[in-house]
Coordinates of C-alpha atoms in Angstrom, one line a residue:
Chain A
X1 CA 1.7 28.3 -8.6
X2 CA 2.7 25.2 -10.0
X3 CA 1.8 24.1 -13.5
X4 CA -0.8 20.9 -13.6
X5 CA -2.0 19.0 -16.4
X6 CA -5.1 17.0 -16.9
X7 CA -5.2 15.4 -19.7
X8 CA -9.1 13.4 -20.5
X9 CA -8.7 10.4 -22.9
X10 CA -11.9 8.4 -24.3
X11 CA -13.2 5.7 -25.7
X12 CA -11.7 4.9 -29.3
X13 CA -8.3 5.6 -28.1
X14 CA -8.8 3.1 -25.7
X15 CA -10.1 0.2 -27.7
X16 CA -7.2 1.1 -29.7
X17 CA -4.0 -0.7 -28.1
X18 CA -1.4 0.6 -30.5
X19 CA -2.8 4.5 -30.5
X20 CA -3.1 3.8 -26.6
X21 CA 0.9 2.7 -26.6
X22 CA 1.7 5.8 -28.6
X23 CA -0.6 8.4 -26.4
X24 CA 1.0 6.6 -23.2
X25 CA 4.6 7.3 -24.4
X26 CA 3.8 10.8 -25.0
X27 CA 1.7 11.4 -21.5
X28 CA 4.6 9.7 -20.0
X29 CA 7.2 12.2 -21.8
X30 CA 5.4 15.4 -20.5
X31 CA 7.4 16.8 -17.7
X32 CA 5.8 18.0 -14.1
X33 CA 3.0 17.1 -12.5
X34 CA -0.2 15.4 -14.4
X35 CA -3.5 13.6 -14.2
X36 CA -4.9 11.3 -16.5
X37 CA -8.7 10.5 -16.7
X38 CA -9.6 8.0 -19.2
X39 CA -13.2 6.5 -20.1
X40 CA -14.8 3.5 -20.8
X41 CA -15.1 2.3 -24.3
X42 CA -16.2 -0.2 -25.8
X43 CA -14.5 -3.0 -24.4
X44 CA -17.2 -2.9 -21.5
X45 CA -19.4 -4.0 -24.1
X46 CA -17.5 -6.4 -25.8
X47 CA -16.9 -8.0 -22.3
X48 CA -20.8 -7.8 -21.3
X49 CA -21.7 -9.4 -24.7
X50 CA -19.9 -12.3 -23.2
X51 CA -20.9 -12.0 -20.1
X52 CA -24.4 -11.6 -21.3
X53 CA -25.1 -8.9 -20.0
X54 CA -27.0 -6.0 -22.5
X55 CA -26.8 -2.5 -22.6
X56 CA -30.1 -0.9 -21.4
X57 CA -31.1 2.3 -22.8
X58 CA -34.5 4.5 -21.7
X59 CA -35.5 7.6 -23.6
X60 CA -32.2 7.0 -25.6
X61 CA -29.7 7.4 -22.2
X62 CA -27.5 4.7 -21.2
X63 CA -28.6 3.3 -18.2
X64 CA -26.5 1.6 -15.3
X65 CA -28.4 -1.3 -13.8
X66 CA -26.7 -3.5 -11.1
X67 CA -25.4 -5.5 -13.7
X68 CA -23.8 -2.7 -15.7
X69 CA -22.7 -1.5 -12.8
X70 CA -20.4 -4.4 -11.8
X71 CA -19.4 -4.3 -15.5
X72 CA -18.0 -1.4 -15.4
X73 CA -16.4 -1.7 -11.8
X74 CA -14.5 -4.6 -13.5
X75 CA -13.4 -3.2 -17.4
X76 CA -12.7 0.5 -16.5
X77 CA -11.5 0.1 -12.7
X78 CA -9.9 -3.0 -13.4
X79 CA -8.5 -3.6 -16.4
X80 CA -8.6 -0.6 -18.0
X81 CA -7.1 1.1 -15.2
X82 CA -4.4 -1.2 -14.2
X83 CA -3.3 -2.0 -17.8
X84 CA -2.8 1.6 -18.0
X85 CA -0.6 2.3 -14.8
X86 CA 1.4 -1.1 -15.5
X87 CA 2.3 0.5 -19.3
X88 CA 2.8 3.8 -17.5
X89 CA 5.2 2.2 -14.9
X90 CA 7.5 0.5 -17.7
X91 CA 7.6 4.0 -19.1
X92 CA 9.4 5.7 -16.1
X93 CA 6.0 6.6 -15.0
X94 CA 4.9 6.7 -11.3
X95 CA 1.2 5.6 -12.1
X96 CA -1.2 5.5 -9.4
X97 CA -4.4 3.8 -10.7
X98 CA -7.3 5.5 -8.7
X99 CA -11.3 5.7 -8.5
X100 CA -13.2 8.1 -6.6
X101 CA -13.7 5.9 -4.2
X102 CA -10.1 5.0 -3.6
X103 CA -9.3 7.7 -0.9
X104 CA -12.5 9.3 -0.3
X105 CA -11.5 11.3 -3.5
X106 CA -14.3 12.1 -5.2
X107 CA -17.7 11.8 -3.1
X108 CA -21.1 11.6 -5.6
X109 CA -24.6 11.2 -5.2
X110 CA -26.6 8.6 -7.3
X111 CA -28.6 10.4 -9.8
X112 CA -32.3 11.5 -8.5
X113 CA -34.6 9.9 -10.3
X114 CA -36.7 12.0 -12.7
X115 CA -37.7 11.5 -15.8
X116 CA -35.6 8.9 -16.5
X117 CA -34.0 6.4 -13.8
X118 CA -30.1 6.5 -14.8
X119 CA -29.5 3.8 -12.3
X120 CA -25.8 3.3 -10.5
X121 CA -25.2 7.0 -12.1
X122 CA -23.1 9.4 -9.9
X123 CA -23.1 13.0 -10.1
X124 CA -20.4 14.3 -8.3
X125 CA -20.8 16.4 -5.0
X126 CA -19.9 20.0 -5.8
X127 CA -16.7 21.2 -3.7
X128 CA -16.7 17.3 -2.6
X129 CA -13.1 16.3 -3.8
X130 CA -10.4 15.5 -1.4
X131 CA -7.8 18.2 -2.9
X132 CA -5.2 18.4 -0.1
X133 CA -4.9 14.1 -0.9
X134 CA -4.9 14.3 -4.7
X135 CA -2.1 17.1 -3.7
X136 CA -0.2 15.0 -1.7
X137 CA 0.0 12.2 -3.9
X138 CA 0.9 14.5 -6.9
X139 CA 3.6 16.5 -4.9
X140 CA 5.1 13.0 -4.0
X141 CA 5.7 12.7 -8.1
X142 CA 3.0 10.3 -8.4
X143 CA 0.4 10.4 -11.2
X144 CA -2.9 9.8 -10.3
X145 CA -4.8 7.8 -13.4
X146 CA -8.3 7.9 -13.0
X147 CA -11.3 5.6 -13.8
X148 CA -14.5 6.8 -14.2
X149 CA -16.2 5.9 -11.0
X150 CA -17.1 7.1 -8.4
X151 CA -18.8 6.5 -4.9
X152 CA -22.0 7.7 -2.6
X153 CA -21.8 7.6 1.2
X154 CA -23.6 4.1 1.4
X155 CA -20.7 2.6 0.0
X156 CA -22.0 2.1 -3.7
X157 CA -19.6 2.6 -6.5
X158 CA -21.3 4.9 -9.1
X159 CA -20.3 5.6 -12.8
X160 CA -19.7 9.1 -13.8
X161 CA -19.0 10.5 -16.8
X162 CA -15.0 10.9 -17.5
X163 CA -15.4 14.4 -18.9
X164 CA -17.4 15.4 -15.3
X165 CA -14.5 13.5 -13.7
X166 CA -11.8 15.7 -15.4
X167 CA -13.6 18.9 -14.9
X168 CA -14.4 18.3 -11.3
X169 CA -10.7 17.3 -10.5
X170 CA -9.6 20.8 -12.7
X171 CA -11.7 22.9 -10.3
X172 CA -11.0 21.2 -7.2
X173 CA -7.2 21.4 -8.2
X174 CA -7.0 24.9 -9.1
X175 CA -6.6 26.7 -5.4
X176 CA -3.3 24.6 -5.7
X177 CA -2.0 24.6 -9.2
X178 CA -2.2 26.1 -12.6
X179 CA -4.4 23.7 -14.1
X180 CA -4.6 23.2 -18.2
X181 CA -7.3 20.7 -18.5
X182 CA -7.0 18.9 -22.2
X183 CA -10.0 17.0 -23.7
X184 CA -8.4 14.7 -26.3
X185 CA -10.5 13.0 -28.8
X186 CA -10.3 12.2 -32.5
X187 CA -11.3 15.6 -34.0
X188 CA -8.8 17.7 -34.4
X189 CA -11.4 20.5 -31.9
X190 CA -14.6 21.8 -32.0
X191 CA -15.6 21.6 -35.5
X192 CA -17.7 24.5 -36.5
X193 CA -19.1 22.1 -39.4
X194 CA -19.2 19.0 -38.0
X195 CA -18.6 17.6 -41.4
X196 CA -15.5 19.1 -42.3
X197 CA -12.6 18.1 -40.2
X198 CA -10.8 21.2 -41.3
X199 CA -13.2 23.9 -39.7
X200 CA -11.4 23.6 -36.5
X201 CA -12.8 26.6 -34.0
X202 CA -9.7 27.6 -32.7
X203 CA -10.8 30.2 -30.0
X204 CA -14.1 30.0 -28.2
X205 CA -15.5 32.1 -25.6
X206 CA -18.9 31.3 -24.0
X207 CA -20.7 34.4 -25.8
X208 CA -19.8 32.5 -29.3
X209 CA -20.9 28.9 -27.5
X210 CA -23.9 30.4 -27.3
X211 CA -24.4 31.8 -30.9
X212 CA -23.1 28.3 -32.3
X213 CA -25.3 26.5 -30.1
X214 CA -28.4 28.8 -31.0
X215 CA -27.7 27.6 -34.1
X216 CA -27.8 24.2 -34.1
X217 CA -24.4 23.5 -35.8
X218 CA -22.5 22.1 -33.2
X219 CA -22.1 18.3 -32.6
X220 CA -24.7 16.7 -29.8
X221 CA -22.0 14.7 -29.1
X222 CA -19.3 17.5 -28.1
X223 CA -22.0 19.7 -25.8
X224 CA -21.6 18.0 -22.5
X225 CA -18.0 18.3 -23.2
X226 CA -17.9 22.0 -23.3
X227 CA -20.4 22.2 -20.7
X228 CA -17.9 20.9 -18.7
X229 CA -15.1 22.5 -19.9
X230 CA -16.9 26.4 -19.3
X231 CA -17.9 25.3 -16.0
X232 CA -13.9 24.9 -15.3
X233 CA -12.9 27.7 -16.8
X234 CA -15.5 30.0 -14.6
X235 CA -14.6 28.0 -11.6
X236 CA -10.7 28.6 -11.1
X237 CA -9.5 26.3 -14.5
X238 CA -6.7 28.5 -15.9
X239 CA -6.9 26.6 -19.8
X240 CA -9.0 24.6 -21.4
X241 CA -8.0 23.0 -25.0
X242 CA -10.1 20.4 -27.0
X243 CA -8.2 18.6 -29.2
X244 CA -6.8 15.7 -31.4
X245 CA -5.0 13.0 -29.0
X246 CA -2.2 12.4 -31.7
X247 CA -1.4 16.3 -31.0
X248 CA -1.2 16.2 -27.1
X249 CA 2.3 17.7 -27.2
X250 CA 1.1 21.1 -28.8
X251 CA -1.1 21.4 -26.6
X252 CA 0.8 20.5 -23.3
X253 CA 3.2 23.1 -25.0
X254 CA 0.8 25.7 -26.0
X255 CA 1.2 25.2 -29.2
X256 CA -2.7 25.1 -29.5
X257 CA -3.6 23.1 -32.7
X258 CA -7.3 22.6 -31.2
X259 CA -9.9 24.8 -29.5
X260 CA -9.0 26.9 -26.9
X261 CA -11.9 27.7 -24.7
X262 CA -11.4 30.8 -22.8
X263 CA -13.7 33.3 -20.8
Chain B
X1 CA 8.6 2.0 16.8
X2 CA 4.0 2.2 15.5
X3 CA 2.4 -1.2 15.4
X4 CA 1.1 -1.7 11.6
X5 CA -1.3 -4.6 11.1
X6 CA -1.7 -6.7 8.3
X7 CA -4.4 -8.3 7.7
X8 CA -4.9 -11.3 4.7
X9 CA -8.1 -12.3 3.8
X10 CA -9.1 -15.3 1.1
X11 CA -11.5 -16.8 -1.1
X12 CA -14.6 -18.4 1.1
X13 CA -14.9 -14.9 3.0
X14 CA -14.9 -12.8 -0.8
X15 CA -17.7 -14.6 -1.8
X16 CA -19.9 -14.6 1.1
X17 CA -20.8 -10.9 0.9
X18 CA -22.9 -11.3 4.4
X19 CA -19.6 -12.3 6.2
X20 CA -17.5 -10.0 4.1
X21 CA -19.6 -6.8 5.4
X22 CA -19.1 -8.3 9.1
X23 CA -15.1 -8.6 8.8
X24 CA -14.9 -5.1 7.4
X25 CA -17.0 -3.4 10.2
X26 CA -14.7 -5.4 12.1
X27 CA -12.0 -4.4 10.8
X28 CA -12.8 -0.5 10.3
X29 CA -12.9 -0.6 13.5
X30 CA -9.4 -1.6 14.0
X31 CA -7.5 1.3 15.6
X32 CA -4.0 2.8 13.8
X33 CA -1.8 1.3 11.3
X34 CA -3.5 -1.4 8.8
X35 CA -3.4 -2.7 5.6
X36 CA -6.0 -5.3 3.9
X37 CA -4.7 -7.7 1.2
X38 CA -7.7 -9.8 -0.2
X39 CA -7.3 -13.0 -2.3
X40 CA -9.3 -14.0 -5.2
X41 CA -12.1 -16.2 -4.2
X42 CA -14.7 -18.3 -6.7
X43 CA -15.8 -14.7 -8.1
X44 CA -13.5 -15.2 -10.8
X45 CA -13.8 -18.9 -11.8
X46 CA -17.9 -17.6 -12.2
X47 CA -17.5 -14.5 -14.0
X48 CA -15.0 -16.7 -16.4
X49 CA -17.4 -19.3 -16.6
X50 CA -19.9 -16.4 -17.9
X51 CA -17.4 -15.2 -20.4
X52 CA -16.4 -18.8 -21.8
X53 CA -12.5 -18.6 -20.2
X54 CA -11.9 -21.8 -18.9
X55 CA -9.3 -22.7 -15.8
X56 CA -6.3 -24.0 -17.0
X57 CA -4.2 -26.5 -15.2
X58 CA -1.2 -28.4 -15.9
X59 CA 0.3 -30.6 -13.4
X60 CA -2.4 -29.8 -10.7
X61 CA -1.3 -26.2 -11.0
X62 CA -3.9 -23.3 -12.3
X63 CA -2.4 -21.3 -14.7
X64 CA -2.6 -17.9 -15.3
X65 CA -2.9 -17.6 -19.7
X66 CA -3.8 -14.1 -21.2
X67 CA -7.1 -14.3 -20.8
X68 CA -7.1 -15.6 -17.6
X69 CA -4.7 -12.6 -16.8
X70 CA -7.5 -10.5 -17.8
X71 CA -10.5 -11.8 -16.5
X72 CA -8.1 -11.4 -12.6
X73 CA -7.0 -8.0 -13.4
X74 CA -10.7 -7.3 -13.9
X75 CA -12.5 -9.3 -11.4
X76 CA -9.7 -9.1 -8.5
X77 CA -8.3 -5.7 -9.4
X78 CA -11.4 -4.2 -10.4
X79 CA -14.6 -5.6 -8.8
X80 CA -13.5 -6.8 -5.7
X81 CA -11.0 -4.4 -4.7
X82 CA -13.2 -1.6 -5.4
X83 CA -16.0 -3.0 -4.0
X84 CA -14.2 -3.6 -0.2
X85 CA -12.9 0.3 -0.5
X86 CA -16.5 1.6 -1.1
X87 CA -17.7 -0.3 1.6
X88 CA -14.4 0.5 4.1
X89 CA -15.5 4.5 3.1
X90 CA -18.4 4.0 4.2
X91 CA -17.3 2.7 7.6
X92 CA -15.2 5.6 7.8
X93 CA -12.1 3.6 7.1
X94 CA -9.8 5.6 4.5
X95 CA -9.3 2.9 2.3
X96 CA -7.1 3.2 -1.1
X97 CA -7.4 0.3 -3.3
X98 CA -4.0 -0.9 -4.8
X99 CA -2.1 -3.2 -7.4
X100 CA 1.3 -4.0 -7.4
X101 CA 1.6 -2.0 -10.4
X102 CA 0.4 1.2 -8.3
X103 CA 3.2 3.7 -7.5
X104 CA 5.4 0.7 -9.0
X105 CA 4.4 -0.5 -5.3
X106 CA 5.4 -4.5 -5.7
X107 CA 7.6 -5.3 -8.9
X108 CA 7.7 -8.4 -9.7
X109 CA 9.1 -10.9 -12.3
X110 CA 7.3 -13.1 -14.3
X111 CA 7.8 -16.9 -13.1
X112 CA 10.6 -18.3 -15.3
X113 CA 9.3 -21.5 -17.0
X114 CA 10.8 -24.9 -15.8
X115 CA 8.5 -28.2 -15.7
X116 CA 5.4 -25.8 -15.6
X117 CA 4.6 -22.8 -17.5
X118 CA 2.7 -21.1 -15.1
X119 CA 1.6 -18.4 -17.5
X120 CA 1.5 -15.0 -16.2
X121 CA 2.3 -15.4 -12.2
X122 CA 4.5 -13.3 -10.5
X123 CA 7.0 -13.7 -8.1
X124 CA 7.7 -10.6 -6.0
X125 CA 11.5 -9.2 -6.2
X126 CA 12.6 -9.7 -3.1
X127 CA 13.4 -6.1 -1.4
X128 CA 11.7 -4.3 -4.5
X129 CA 8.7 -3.2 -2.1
X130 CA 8.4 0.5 -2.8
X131 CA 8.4 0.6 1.1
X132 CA 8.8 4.6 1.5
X133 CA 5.7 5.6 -0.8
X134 CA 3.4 2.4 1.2
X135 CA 4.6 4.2 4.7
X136 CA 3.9 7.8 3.0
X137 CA 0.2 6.1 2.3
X138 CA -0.3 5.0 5.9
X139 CA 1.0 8.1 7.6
X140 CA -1.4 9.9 6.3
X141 CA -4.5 8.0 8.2
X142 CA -4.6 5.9 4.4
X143 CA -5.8 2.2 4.2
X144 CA -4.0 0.7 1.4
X145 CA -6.3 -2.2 0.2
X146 CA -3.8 -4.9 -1.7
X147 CA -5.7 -7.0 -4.8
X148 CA -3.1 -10.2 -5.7
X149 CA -1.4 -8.5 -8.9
X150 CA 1.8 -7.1 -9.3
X151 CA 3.7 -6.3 -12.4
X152 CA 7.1 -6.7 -14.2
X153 CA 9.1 -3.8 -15.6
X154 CA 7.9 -4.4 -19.1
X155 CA 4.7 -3.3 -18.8
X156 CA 2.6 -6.5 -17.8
X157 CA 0.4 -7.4 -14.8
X158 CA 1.2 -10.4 -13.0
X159 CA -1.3 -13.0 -11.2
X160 CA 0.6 -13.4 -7.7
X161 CA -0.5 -15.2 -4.7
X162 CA -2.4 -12.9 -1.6
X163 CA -0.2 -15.0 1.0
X164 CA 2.8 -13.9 -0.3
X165 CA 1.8 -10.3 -0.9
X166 CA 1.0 -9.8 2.2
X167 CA 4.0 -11.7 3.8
X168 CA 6.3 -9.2 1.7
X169 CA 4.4 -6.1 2.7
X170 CA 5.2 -7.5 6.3
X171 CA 9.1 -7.8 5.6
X172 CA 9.4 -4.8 3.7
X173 CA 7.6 -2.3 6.4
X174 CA 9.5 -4.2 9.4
X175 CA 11.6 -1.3 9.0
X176 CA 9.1 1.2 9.9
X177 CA 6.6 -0.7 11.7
X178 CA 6.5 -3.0 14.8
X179 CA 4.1 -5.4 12.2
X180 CA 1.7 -8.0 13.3
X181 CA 1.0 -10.1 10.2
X182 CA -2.6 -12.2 10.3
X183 CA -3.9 -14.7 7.7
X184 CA -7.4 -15.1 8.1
X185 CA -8.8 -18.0 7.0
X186 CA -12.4 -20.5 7.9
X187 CA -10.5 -22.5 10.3
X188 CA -9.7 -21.8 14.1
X189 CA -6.0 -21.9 13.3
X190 CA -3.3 -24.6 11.8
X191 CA -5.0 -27.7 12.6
X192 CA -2.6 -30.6 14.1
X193 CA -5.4 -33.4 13.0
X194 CA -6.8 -31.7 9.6
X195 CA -10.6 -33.0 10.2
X196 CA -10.7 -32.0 14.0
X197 CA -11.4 -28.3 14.5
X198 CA -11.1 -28.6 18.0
X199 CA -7.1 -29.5 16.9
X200 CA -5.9 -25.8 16.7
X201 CA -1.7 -25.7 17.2
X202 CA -2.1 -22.6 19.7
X203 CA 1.3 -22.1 19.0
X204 CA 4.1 -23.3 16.5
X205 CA 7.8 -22.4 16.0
X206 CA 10.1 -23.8 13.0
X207 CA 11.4 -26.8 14.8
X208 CA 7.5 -28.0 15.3
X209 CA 6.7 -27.0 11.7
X210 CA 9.8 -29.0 10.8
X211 CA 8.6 -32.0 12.6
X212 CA 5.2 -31.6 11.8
X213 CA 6.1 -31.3 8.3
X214 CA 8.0 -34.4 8.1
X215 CA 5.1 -36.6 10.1
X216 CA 2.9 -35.2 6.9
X217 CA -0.1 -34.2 9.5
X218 CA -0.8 -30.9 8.1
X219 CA -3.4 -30.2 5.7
X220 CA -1.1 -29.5 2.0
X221 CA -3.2 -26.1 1.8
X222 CA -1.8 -24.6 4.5
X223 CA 2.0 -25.3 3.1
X224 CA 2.4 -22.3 1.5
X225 CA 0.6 -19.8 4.2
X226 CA 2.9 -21.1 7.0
X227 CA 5.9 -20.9 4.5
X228 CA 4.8 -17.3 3.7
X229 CA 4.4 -16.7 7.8
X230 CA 8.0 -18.6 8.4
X231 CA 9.5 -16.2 5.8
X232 CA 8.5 -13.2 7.2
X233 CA 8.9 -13.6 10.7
X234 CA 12.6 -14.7 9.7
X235 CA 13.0 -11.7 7.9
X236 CA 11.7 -8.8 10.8
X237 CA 7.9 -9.3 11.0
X238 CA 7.3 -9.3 15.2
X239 CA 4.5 -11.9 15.1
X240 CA 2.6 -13.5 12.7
X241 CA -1.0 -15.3 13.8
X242 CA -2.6 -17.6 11.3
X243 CA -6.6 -17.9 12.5
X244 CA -10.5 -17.8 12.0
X245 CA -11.6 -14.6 10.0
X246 CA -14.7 -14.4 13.0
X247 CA -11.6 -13.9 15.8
X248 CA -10.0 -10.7 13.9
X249 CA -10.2 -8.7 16.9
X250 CA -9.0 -11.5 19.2
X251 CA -5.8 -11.5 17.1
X252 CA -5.8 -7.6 16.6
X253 CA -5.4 -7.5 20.8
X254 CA -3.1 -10.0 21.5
X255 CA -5.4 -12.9 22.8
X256 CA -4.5 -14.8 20.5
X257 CA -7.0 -17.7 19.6
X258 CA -5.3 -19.0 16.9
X259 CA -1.9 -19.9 16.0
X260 CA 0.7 -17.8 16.9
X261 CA 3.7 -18.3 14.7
X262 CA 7.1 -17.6 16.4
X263 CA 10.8 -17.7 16.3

């Protein structure tokens, strides 16, 4: 099997233009075939501030109204998006800007209502993704870049988390290649104390996820993020690594210098 | 040689969402080959006017400043072109919204500056159509969906006319496809006596135009569009129909009620 990388990039990176030039020229240097999923940021805010529009929040979760919804439609499939694959292009890169929608890709189902009413939230439909398409386009040496939206049936665009996005796309992709999803962010990994930048986990398994998380120490913040990364690993995912951005190279090469999660 | 259709669509239509849904049942239901390129519409000149970014003109001409390049790559790029694919996915239609920048599909160069700086408008390099990876697209059942941007080898997104996209799509895939190019617009067709609807040239050829031209009958608007259907049919298009968005599957079958453009 071939070797695939999906590499996850997030918000401050992206609000960031100079980091974002220097992670571009790296993504762009890695050899074979690749995926890039990037979230929103905080430009969607900035942009809705001027627009007027506000961030609604219920029982502290971000919620996607109509508004928000169009927001995000605009900042992260628009310009987000298309800035990116227009950089990528100038580097020798054969971008393809893509939402779930684009394609059929990635089918979802707007979040049931419970407890809270997330709004234009997508959850994506489990063994939903078009594969043998997302194959095709990658075996023609394109690289897909993905925004973090997705689509229900009815024709309504949905947002969806980045990290789900990434995950999903991992496990879909694995009966085809190799994959080694990477989570970039601005910690150099998992940080056992979430304080001190140096204690790095370097090797987790989902027996000492569950002793750490027992214990309270972990991060809120990184959770869903390793939710999502042990789902991949026990669904086909060969590596998962968590990681700085500014070290992307180690861990395309293996050179882990973040947390490996592994079964 | 297949027949490929392609169909452009402009600003009244965009913002009308109620005729919008009706042309794209319509045109999901077109059989084989197709490709949509959509315009801008008033979209954008209201979701500026929301974020304080004013049109710019100089000589009568908009221009396209940075923010301005933003607020399309965002509105055109993003909302719209995302929008028509969830919809077309709905309708069964395999849509796959696209830039210029996508798959380096249209490169383009920024236009130089002479007695107007239009900003950041592109003019397409003529025969840099990534022609091979658009026909890959389309053999594969694939929609593409074309927002007005392209980009220029340094990295930047460029504002480029709809008309002219679509008329280089039609040159560049003459190659492969036996192309029928349509511009649909709110009129019946090109209009000998501007205020009289009933006025539609059923059928025009570049000695009429000439003459037609020279008299100064035709409405200024439609300059460019028959310039754009002129140029391609000159350069391998098969036919090119210029008509009323409500007749789409008229001019899909041949019966034609609008204006046939010919050699």
């Amino acid at each position: 099997m071939e070797k695939l990388f999906i590499i996850k990039i997030g918000g401050n990176l992206l609000d960031d233009s100079g980091r974002l030039s220097t992670f571009l020229e790296m993504f762009s240097a890695i050899a074979g075939n690749k995926i890039l999923v990037h979230g929103g940021g905080r430009i969607a805010t900035r942009i809705g501030a001027r627009m007027g529009i506000k961030e609604k929040y219920e029982a502290g979760r971000r919620i996607t109204d109509g508004d928000t919804l169009d927001l995000v439609t605009m900042v992260y499939g628009g310009l987000v998006n298309k800035q990116i694959v227009a950089k990528l292009q100038s580097l020798k890169c054969n971008a393809i800007g893509l939402t779930g929608a684009d394609a059929g890709l990635i089918p979802a189902v707007k979040r049931p209502v419970g407890q809270v009413d997330y709004g234009f939230a997508g959850d994506i439909v489990p063994g939903g993704i078009r594969s043998a398409t997302c194959t095709l386009l990658i075996n023609q040496g394109l690289v897909p870049v993905f925004a973090p939206l997705t689509y229900e049936d009815s024709g309504t665009l949905l947002n969806t988390n980045a990290d789900s996005i990434a995950s999903a796309l991992g496990i879909a992709l694995s009966a085809t290649f190799e994959v080694r999803l990477i989570f970039c962010f601005d910690k150099g990994g998992v940080l056992e104390r979430p304080q001190d930048p140096d204690s790095v986990i370097h090797s987790l398994d989902p027996e000492r996820y569950r002793q750490l998380k027992s214990r309270g120490v972990l991060n809120n913040g990184i959770l869903p993020k390793l939710d999502a990364a042990f789902e991949a690993l026990a669904k086909g995912v060969s590596e998962v690594v968590i990681g700085d951005t500014a070290q992307l190279m180690q861990h395309v090469q293996g050179n882990i210098s973040g947390t490996l999660i592994h079964a």
